[in-house]
Coordinates of C-alpha atoms in Angstrom, one line a residue:
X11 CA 128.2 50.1 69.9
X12 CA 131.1 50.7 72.7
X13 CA 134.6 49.7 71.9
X14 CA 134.8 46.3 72.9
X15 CA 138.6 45.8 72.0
X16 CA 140.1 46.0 75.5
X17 CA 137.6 43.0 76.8
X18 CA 137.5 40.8 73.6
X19 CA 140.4 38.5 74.6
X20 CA 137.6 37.3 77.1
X21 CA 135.5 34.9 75.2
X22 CA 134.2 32.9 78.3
X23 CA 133.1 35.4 81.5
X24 CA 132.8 33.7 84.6
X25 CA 131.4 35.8 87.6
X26 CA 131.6 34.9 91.6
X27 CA 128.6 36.9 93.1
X28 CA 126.9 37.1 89.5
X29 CA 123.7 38.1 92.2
X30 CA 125.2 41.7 93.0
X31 CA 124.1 44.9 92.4
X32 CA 126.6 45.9 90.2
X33 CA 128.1 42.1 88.8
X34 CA 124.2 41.9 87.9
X35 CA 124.3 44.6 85.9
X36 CA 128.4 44.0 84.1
X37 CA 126.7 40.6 83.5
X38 CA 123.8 42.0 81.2
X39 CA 126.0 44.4 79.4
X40 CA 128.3 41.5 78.8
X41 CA 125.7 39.0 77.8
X42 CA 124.3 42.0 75.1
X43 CA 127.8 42.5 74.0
X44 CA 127.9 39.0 72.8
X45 CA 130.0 37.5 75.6
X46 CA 129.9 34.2 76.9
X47 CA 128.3 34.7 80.7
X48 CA 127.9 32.4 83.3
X49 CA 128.3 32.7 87.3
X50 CA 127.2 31.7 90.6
X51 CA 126.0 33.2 93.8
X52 CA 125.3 32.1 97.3
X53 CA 121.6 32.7 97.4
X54 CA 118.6 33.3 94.9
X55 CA 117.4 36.6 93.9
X56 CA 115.5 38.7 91.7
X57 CA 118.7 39.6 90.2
X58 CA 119.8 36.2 89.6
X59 CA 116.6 35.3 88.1
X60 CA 116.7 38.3 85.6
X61 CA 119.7 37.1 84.5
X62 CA 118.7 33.7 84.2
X63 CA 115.6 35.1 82.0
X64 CA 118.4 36.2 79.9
X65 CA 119.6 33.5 79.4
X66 CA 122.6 33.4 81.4
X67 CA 123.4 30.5 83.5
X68 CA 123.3 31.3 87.3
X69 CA 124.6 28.7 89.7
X70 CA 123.4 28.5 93.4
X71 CA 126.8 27.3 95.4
X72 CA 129.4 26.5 93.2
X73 CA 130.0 25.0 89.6
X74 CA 133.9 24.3 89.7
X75 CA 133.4 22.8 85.8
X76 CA 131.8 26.2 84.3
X77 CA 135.4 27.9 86.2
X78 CA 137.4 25.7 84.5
X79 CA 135.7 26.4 80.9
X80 CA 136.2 29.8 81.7
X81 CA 138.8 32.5 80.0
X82 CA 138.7 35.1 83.1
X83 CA 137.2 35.3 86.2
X84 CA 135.5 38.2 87.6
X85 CA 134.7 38.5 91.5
X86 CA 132.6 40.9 93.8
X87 CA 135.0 42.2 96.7
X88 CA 132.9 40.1 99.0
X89 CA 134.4 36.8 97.7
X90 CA 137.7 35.4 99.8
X91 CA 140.7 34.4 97.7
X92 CA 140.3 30.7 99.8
X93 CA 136.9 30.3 98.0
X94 CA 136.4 26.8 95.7
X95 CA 136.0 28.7 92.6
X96 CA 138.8 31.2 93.0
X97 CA 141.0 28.1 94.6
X98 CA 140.1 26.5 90.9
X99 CA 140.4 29.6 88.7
X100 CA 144.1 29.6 90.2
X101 CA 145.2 26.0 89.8
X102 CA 144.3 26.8 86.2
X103 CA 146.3 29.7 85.9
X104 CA 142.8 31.0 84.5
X105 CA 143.0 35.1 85.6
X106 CA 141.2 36.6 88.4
X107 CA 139.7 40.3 88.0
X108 CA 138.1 42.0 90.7
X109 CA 134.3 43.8 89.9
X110 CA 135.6 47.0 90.4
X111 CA 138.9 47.1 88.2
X112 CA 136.9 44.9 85.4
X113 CA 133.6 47.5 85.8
X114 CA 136.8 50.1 85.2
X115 CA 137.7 47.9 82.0
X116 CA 134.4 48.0 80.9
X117 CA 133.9 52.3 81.4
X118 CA 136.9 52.6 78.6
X119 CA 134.8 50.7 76.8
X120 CA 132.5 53.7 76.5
X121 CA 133.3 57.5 75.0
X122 CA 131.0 59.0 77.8
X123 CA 131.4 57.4 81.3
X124 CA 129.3 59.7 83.8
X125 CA 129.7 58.8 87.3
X126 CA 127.8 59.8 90.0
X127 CA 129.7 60.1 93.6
X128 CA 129.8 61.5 97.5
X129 CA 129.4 60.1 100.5
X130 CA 125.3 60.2 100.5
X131 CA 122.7 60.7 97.6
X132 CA 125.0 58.5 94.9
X133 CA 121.7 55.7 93.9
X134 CA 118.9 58.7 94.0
X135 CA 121.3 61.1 91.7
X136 CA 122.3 58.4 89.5
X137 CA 118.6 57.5 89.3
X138 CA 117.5 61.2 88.4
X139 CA 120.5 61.6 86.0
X140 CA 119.9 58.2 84.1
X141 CA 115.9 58.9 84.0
X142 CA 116.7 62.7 82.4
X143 CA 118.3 60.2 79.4
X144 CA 116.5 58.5 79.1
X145 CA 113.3 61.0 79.0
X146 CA 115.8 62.8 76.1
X147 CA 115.8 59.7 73.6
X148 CA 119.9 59.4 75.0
X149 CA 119.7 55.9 75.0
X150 CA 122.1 55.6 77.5
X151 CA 123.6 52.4 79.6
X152 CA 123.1 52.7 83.5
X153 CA 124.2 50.4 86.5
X154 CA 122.7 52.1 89.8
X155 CA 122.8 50.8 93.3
X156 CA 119.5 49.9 93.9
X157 CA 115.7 48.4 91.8
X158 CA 114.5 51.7 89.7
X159 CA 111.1 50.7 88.3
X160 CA 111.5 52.4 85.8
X161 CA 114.3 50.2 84.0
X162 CA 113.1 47.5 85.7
X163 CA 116.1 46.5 87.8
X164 CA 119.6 48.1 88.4
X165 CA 121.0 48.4 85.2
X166 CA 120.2 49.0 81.6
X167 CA 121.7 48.4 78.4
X168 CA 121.8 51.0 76.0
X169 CA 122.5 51.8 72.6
X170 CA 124.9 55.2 72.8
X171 CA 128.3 55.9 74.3
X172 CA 126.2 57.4 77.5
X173 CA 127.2 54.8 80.8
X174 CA 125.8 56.5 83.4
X175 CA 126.9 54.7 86.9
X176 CA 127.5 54.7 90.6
X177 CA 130.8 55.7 91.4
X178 CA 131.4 54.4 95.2
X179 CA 134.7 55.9 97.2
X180 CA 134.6 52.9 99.4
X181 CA 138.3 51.3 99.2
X182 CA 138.9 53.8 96.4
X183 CA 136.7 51.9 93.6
X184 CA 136.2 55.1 92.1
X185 CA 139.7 55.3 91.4
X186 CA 139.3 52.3 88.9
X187 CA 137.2 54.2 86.5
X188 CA 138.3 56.4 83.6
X189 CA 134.9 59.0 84.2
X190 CA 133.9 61.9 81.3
X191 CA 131.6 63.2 83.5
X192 CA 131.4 63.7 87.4
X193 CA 129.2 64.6 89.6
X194 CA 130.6 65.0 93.6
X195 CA 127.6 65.8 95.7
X196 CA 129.3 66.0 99.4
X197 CA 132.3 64.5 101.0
X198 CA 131.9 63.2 104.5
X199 CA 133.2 60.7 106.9
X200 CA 132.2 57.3 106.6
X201 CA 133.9 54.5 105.7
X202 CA 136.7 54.9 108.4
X203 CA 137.4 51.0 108.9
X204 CA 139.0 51.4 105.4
X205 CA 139.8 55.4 105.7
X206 CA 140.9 55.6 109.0
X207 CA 140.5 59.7 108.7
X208 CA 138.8 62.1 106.8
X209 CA 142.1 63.3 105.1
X210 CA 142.1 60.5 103.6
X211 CA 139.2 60.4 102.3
X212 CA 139.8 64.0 100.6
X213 CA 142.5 62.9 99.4
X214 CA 140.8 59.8 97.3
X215 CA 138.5 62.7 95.8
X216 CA 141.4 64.7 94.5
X217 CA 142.8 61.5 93.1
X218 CA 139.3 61.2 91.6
X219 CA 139.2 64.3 90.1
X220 CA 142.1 64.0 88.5
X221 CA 141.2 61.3 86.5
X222 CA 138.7 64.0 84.6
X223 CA 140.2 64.9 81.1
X224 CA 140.7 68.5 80.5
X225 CA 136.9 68.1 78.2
X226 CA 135.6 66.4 81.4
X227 CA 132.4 67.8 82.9
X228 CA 132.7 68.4 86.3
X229 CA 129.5 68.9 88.5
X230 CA 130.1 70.3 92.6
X231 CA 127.9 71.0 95.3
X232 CA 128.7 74.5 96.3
X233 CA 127.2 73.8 99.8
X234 CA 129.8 71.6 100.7
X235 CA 133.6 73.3 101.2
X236 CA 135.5 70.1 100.8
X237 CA 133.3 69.4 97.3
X238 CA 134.4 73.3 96.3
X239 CA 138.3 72.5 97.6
X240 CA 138.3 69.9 94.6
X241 CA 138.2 72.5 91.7
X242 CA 142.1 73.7 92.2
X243 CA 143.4 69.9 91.2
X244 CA 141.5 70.1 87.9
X245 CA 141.8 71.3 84.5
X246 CA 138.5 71.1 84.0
X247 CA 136.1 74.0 84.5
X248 CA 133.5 72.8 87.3
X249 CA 129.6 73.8 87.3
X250 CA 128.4 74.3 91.0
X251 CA 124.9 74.4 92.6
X252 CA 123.7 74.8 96.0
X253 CA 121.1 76.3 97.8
X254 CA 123.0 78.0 100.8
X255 CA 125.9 79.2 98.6
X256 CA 124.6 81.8 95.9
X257 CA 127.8 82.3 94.1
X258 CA 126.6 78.8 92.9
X259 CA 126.0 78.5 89.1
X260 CA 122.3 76.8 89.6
X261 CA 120.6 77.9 92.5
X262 CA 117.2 76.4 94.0
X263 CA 114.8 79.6 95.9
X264 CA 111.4 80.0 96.3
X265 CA 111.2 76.6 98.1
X266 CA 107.6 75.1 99.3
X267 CA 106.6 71.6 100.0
X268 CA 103.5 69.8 99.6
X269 CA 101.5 68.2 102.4
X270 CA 103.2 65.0 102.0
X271 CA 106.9 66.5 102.0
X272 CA 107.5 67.2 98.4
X273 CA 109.7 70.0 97.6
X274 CA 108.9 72.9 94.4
X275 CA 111.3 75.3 94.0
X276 CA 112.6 78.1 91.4
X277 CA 115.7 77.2 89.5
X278 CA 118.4 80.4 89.0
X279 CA 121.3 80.1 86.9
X280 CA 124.3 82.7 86.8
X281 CA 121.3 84.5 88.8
X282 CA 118.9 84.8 86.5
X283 CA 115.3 82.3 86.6
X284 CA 116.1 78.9 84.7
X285 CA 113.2 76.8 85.5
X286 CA 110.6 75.6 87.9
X287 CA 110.9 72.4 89.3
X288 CA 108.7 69.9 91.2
X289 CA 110.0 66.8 92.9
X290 CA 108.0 63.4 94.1
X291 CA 110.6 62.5 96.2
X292 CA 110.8 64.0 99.9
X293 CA 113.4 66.0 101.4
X294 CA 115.8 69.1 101.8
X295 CA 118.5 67.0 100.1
X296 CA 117.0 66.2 97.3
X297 CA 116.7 69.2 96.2
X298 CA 120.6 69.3 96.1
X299 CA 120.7 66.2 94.4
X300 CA 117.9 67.2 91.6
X301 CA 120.2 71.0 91.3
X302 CA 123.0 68.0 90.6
X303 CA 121.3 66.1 87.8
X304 CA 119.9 69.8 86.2
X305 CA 123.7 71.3 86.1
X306 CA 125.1 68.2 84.4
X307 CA 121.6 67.8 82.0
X308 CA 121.8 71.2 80.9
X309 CA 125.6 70.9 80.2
X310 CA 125.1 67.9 77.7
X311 CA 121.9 69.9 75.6
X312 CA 118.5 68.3 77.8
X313 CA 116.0 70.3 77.1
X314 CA 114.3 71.8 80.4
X315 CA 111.0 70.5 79.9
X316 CA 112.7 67.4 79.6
X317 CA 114.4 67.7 82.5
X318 CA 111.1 68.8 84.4
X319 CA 109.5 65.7 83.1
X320 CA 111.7 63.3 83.9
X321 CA 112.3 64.5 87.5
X322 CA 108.4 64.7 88.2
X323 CA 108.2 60.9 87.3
X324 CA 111.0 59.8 89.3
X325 CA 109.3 58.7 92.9
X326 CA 112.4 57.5 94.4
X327 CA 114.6 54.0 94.2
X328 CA 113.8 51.5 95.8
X329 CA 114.6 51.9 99.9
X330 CA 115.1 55.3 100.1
X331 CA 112.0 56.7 101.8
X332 CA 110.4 54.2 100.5
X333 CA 106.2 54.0 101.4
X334 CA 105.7 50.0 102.4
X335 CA 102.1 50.2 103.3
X336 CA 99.8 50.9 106.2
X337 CA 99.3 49.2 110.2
X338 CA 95.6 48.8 110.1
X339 CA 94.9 51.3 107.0
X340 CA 95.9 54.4 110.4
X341 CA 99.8 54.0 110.5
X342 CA 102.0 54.8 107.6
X343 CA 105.2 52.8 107.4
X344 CA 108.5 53.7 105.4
X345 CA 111.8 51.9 105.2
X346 CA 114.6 54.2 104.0
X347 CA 118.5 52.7 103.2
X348 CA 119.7 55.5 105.4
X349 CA 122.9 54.2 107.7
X350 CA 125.0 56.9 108.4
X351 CA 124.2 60.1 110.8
X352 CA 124.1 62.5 108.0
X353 CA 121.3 60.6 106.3
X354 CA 119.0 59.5 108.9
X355 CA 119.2 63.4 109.5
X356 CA 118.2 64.2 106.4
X357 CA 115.5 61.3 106.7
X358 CA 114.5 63.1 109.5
X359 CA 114.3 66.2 108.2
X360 CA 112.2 64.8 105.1
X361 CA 109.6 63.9 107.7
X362 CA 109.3 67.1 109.1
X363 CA 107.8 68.4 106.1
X364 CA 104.9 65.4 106.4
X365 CA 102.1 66.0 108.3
X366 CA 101.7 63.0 111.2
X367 CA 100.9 62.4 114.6
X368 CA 104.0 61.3 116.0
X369 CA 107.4 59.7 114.6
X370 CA 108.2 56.8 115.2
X371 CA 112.3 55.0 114.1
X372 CA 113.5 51.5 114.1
X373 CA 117.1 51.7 113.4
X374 CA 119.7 49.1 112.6
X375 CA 123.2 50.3 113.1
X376 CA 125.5 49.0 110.0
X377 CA 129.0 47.7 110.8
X378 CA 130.4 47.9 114.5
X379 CA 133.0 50.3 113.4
X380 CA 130.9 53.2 111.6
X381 CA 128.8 52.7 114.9
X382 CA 131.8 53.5 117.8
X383 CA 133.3 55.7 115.6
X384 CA 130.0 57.8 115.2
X385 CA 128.3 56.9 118.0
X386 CA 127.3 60.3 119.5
X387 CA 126.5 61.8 116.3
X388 CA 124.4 58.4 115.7
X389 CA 122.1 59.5 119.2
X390 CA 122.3 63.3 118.3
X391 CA 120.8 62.3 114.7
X392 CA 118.2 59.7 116.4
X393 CA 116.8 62.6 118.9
X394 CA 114.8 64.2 115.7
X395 CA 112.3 61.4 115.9
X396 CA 109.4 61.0 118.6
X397 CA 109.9 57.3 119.5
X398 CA 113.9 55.6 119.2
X399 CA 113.3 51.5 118.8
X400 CA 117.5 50.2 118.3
X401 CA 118.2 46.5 116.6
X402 CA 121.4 44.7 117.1
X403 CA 124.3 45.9 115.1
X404 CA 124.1 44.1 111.5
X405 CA 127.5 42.9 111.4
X406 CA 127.7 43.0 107.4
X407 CA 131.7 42.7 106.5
X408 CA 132.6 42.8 110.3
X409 CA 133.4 41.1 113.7
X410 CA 133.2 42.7 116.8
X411 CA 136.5 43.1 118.0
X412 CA 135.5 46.9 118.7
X413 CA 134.0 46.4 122.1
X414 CA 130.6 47.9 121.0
X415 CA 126.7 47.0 121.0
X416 CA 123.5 48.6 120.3
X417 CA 123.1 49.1 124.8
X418 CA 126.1 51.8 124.1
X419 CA 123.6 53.8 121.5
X420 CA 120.5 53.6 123.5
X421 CA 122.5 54.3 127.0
X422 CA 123.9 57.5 124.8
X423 CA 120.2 58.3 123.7
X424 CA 119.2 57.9 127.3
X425 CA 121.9 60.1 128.6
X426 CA 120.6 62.8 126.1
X427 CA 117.3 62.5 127.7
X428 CA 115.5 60.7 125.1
X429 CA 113.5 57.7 125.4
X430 CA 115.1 54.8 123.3
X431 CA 114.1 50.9 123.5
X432 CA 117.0 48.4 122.7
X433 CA 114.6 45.3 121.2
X434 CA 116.4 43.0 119.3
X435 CA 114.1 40.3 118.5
X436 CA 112.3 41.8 115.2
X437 CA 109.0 39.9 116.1
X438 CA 109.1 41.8 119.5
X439 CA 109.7 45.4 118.1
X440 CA 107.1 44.6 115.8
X441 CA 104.9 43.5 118.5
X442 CA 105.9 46.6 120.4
X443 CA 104.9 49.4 117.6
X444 CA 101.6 47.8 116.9
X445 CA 100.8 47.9 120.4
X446 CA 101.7 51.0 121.0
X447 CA 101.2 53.5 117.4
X448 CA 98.3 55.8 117.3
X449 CA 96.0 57.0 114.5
X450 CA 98.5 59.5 111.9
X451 CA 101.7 58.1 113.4
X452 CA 104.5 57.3 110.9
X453 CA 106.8 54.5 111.4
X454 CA 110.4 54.6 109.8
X455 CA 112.3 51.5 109.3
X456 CA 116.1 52.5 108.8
X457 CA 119.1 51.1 108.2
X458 CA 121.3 48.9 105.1
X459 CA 121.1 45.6 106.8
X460 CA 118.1 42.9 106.9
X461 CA 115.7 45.9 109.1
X462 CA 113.8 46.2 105.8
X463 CA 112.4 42.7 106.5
X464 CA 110.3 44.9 109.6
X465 CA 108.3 47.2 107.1
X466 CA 105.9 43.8 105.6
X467 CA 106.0 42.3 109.2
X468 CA 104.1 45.6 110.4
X469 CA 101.7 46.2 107.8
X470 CA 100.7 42.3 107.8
X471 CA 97.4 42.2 109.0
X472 CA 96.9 40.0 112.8

C-alpha cells in the first residue's frame, strides 16, 4: 500500500469534473484508498458511470450540499474560479486544489512514479509501458490519457509502489510531479497559446528533468536533439534509443511491415542483437515509442519475452488509428486523435505502409491558435493524403480573437496545388465521402475535437 500520510488530512474528497480523464482515474485510486469520494460533472459518461459502479456519487450540474460536507476540493483546470461549487468551497474557507498539483500529491504517495512525456506519443507509450507491468505480474497503478481495453478504462489501481502515468507539458503540469522514472520521447512545438516559443518549452523540460533523483531512470529518444540536449542538467545516467541515431543504446534495424502497416523489426543494444519485436499497432513512430517502453522495461528486470508478449497484444488506445468499421463492407474508415502537424504526418506515414486505393482525410483543426501559428506546416502535412475534406475549427478552450478559419487552411492547401473541400456541416462531408469513395479507399477521421462523431456516421448503413 502507498504512503497515504501526505493526503490523510482529507477525509471528505470533493471533485469538480469528477468525468475527466485523469480526475476519473485520482477518483478510483482515492475511493480504493479508503477515501471519502464524491463529485460532479457537466455531462454523463462512461467515466462517470464507472465511477458511479464504484460506488462513488457523481452529480450531473452541481450539488452545492456534498461541497459544503467536503474537507478539500479538487478541480480539473477546465473549471472557472466564478463556478457555484468553487464560489461555495470558498465561502466556506473549505480548500481548493487544482487536478494537477493534487495528482502531484498523490505521485509522492508512491516510491516509483514513472511518467511518460513529449510533445506526441504520451497515451500509446504510457499504454505499452503499463501493459509490459502488467504482463510481468508488477501490479502496477496507471492513469493514461485515453480507454485501453485492456484495463478497461483509463486508469487502474494497483497493488505495488509502480504508478505509471501521463506526464502532460501543457501549462507545465509536469512540473507538479515528483517522477522516479521518465521517459521524454520528442520535444516540439505545440502548445504556444501557453508557450509562446519553443525556448520555452525546452526550458519546462530541463525543469522537468531536474526533478529526477540522482537513482532516477531516465529514458531519451536519441532521434530527437532537443530530447539528447536534456542529459547535461541531470545527474542521472540517461538510456537512449532511436532508429536514425546509432550511438543509441537500443536500436530498431531490420524494419519490415505487414500488409496492413505493422512494423517487425530487430532490437540492438550497445550494438549487439537484443530481441525481435512485432508491433499491432501501425506506424514509423511507433516503433520509437515501443524502443521507449523496451529501454525503460529492461532497466526495471522485464523479461524480453515478456516484453514481446505484452507489446504484440497491445492494438492501440482508443483513437489513435483507431479501425471504426466499413462504408458498405468496401471502404475502411479510421479516426485517429492526431491534431498537431507532426502527427497527422506520422498518421500519414502509417498509411503508407497499408495497402488502399486512394486516401481519403477529414480533418478538424484544434484551437484557433495552434492552427495560425501552424498553419503552413498544417497544409504541408495535409498534402500526404489523396483527398483533403477541412471542418470548422473546434474552438475547445478558445475564442477567436486570432483572425483565423478553416477557408485560410484550404486556401493554403489550394495554393499548394492540392485539392481541399472546406465542408462544415458533418452530415454534408459525410454525404460527400459516400458519394464519392471507391472500392479499397481508406477514409481517416482526424483531429481531438467532436470529428470522431464522423467515423459511425459513415459506416452507418443508408
Amino acid at each position: 500500500m502507498p504512503n497515504i500520510e501526505n493526503i490523510k488530512k482529507y477525509k471528505k474528497i470533493y471533485m469538480i469534473g469528477i468525468g475527466g480523464v485523469s480526475m476519473s482515474g485520482i477518483a478510483a485510486i482515492l475511493k480504493n484508498w479508503g477515501f471519502h469520494v464524491a463529485g460532479s460533472d457537466t455531462s454523463d459518461s462512461e467515466n462517470v458511470q464507472s465511477l458511479i459502479q464504484k460506488g462513488i456519487k457523481v452529480t450531473i450540474g452541481h450539488n452545492i450540499e456534498d461541497v459544503g460536507n467536503s474537507d478539500v476540493v479538487v478541480y480539473s483546470a477546465a473549471v472557472k474560479q466564478d463556478d457555484p461549487e468553487m464560489l461555495e468551497a470558498q465561502r466556506l474557507h473549505i480548500p481548493t486544489i487544482e487536478r494537477a498539483d493534487f495528482l502531484g500529491s498523490l505521485t509522492r504517495c508512491y516510491q516509483d512514479t514513472i511518467c511518460i512525456s513529449g510533445t506526441h506519443g504520451k497515451t500509446t507509450t504510457t499504454s505499452m509501458v503499463a501493459l509490459c507491468f502488467i504482463e510481468a505480474l508488477a501490479e502496477p497503478s496507471i492513469q493514461v490519457g485515453a480507454y485501453l481495453k485492456q484495463i478497461g478504462g483509463n486508469y487502474k489501481v494497483g497493488n505495488s509502489e509502480h504508478f505509471i502515468i501521463e506526464a502532460c507539458e501543457y501549462v507545465e503540469s509536469f512540473l507538479k510531479f515528483s517522477p522516479k522514472a521518465e521517459i521524454i520521447l520528442n520535444i516540439d512545438n505545440d502548445h504556444l497559446d501557453y508557450f509562446k516559443t519553443f525556448e520555452n518549452i525546452k526550458n519546462a523540460f530541463v525543469k522537468y528533468v531536474k526533478l529526477l533523483p540522482d537513482d532516477g531512470v531516465l529514458v531519451l529518444n536519441a532521434d530527437d536533439t532537443n530530447c539528447l540536449d536534456l542529459a547535461q542538467h541531470t545527474k542521472v545516467i540517461p538510456i537512449t534509443y532511436g532508429i536514425q541515431n546509432k550511438d543509441a543504446d537500443f536500436c530498431a534495424v531490420n524494419i519490415t511491415f505487414t500488409n496492413d502497416g505493422f512494423p517487425e523489426f530487430d532490437v540492438y543494444y550497445k550494438n549487439e542483437f537484443f530481441t525481435r519485436i512485432k508491433l499491432s499497432v501501425p506506424g514509423t513512430h511507433n516503433i520509437l515509442n515501443a524502443l521507449s517502453c523496451i529501454a525503460l522495461c529492461t532497466k526495471y528486470g522485464i523479461e524480453k519475452n515478456v516484453i514481446q508478449s505484452a507489446l504484440l497484444k497491445f492494438t492501440g488506445a482508443h483513437r489513435r488509428f483507431e479501425f471504426k468499421g466499413k462504408i458498405n463492407q468496401k471502404v475502411s474508415v479510421y479516426d485517429d486523435y492526431g491534431h498537431h502537424p507532426t502527427e497527422i504526418l506520422a498518421t500519414a506515414k502509417s498509411l503508407s505502409h497499408k495497402r488502399y486505393h486512394q486516401s481519403w482525410v477529414i480533418f478538424q483543426p484544434h484551437t484557433y491558435s495552434r492552427t495560425k501559428n501552424l498553419l503552413m506546416d498544417f497544409a504541408k502535412s495535409l498534402l500526404n493524403f489523396d483527398h483533403v475534406i477541412v471542418l470548422d475549427i473546434y474552438a475547445a478552450r478558445e475564442k477567436n480573437t486570432y483572425d483565423i478559419s478553416s477557408k485560410d487552411l484550404v486556401d493554403a492547401l489550394i495554393s499548394m496545388g492540392k485539392e481541399a473541400k472546406y465542408i462544415p456541416n458533418f452530415s454534408d462531408c459525410v454525404s460527400y465521402v459516400k458519394n464519392n469513395v471507391q472500392e479499397d479507399d481508406i477514409v481517416m477521421t482526424l483531429g481531438a475535437g467532436t470529428v470522431t462523431e464522423i467515423g459511425p456516421m459513415l459506416i452507418k448503413e443508408d
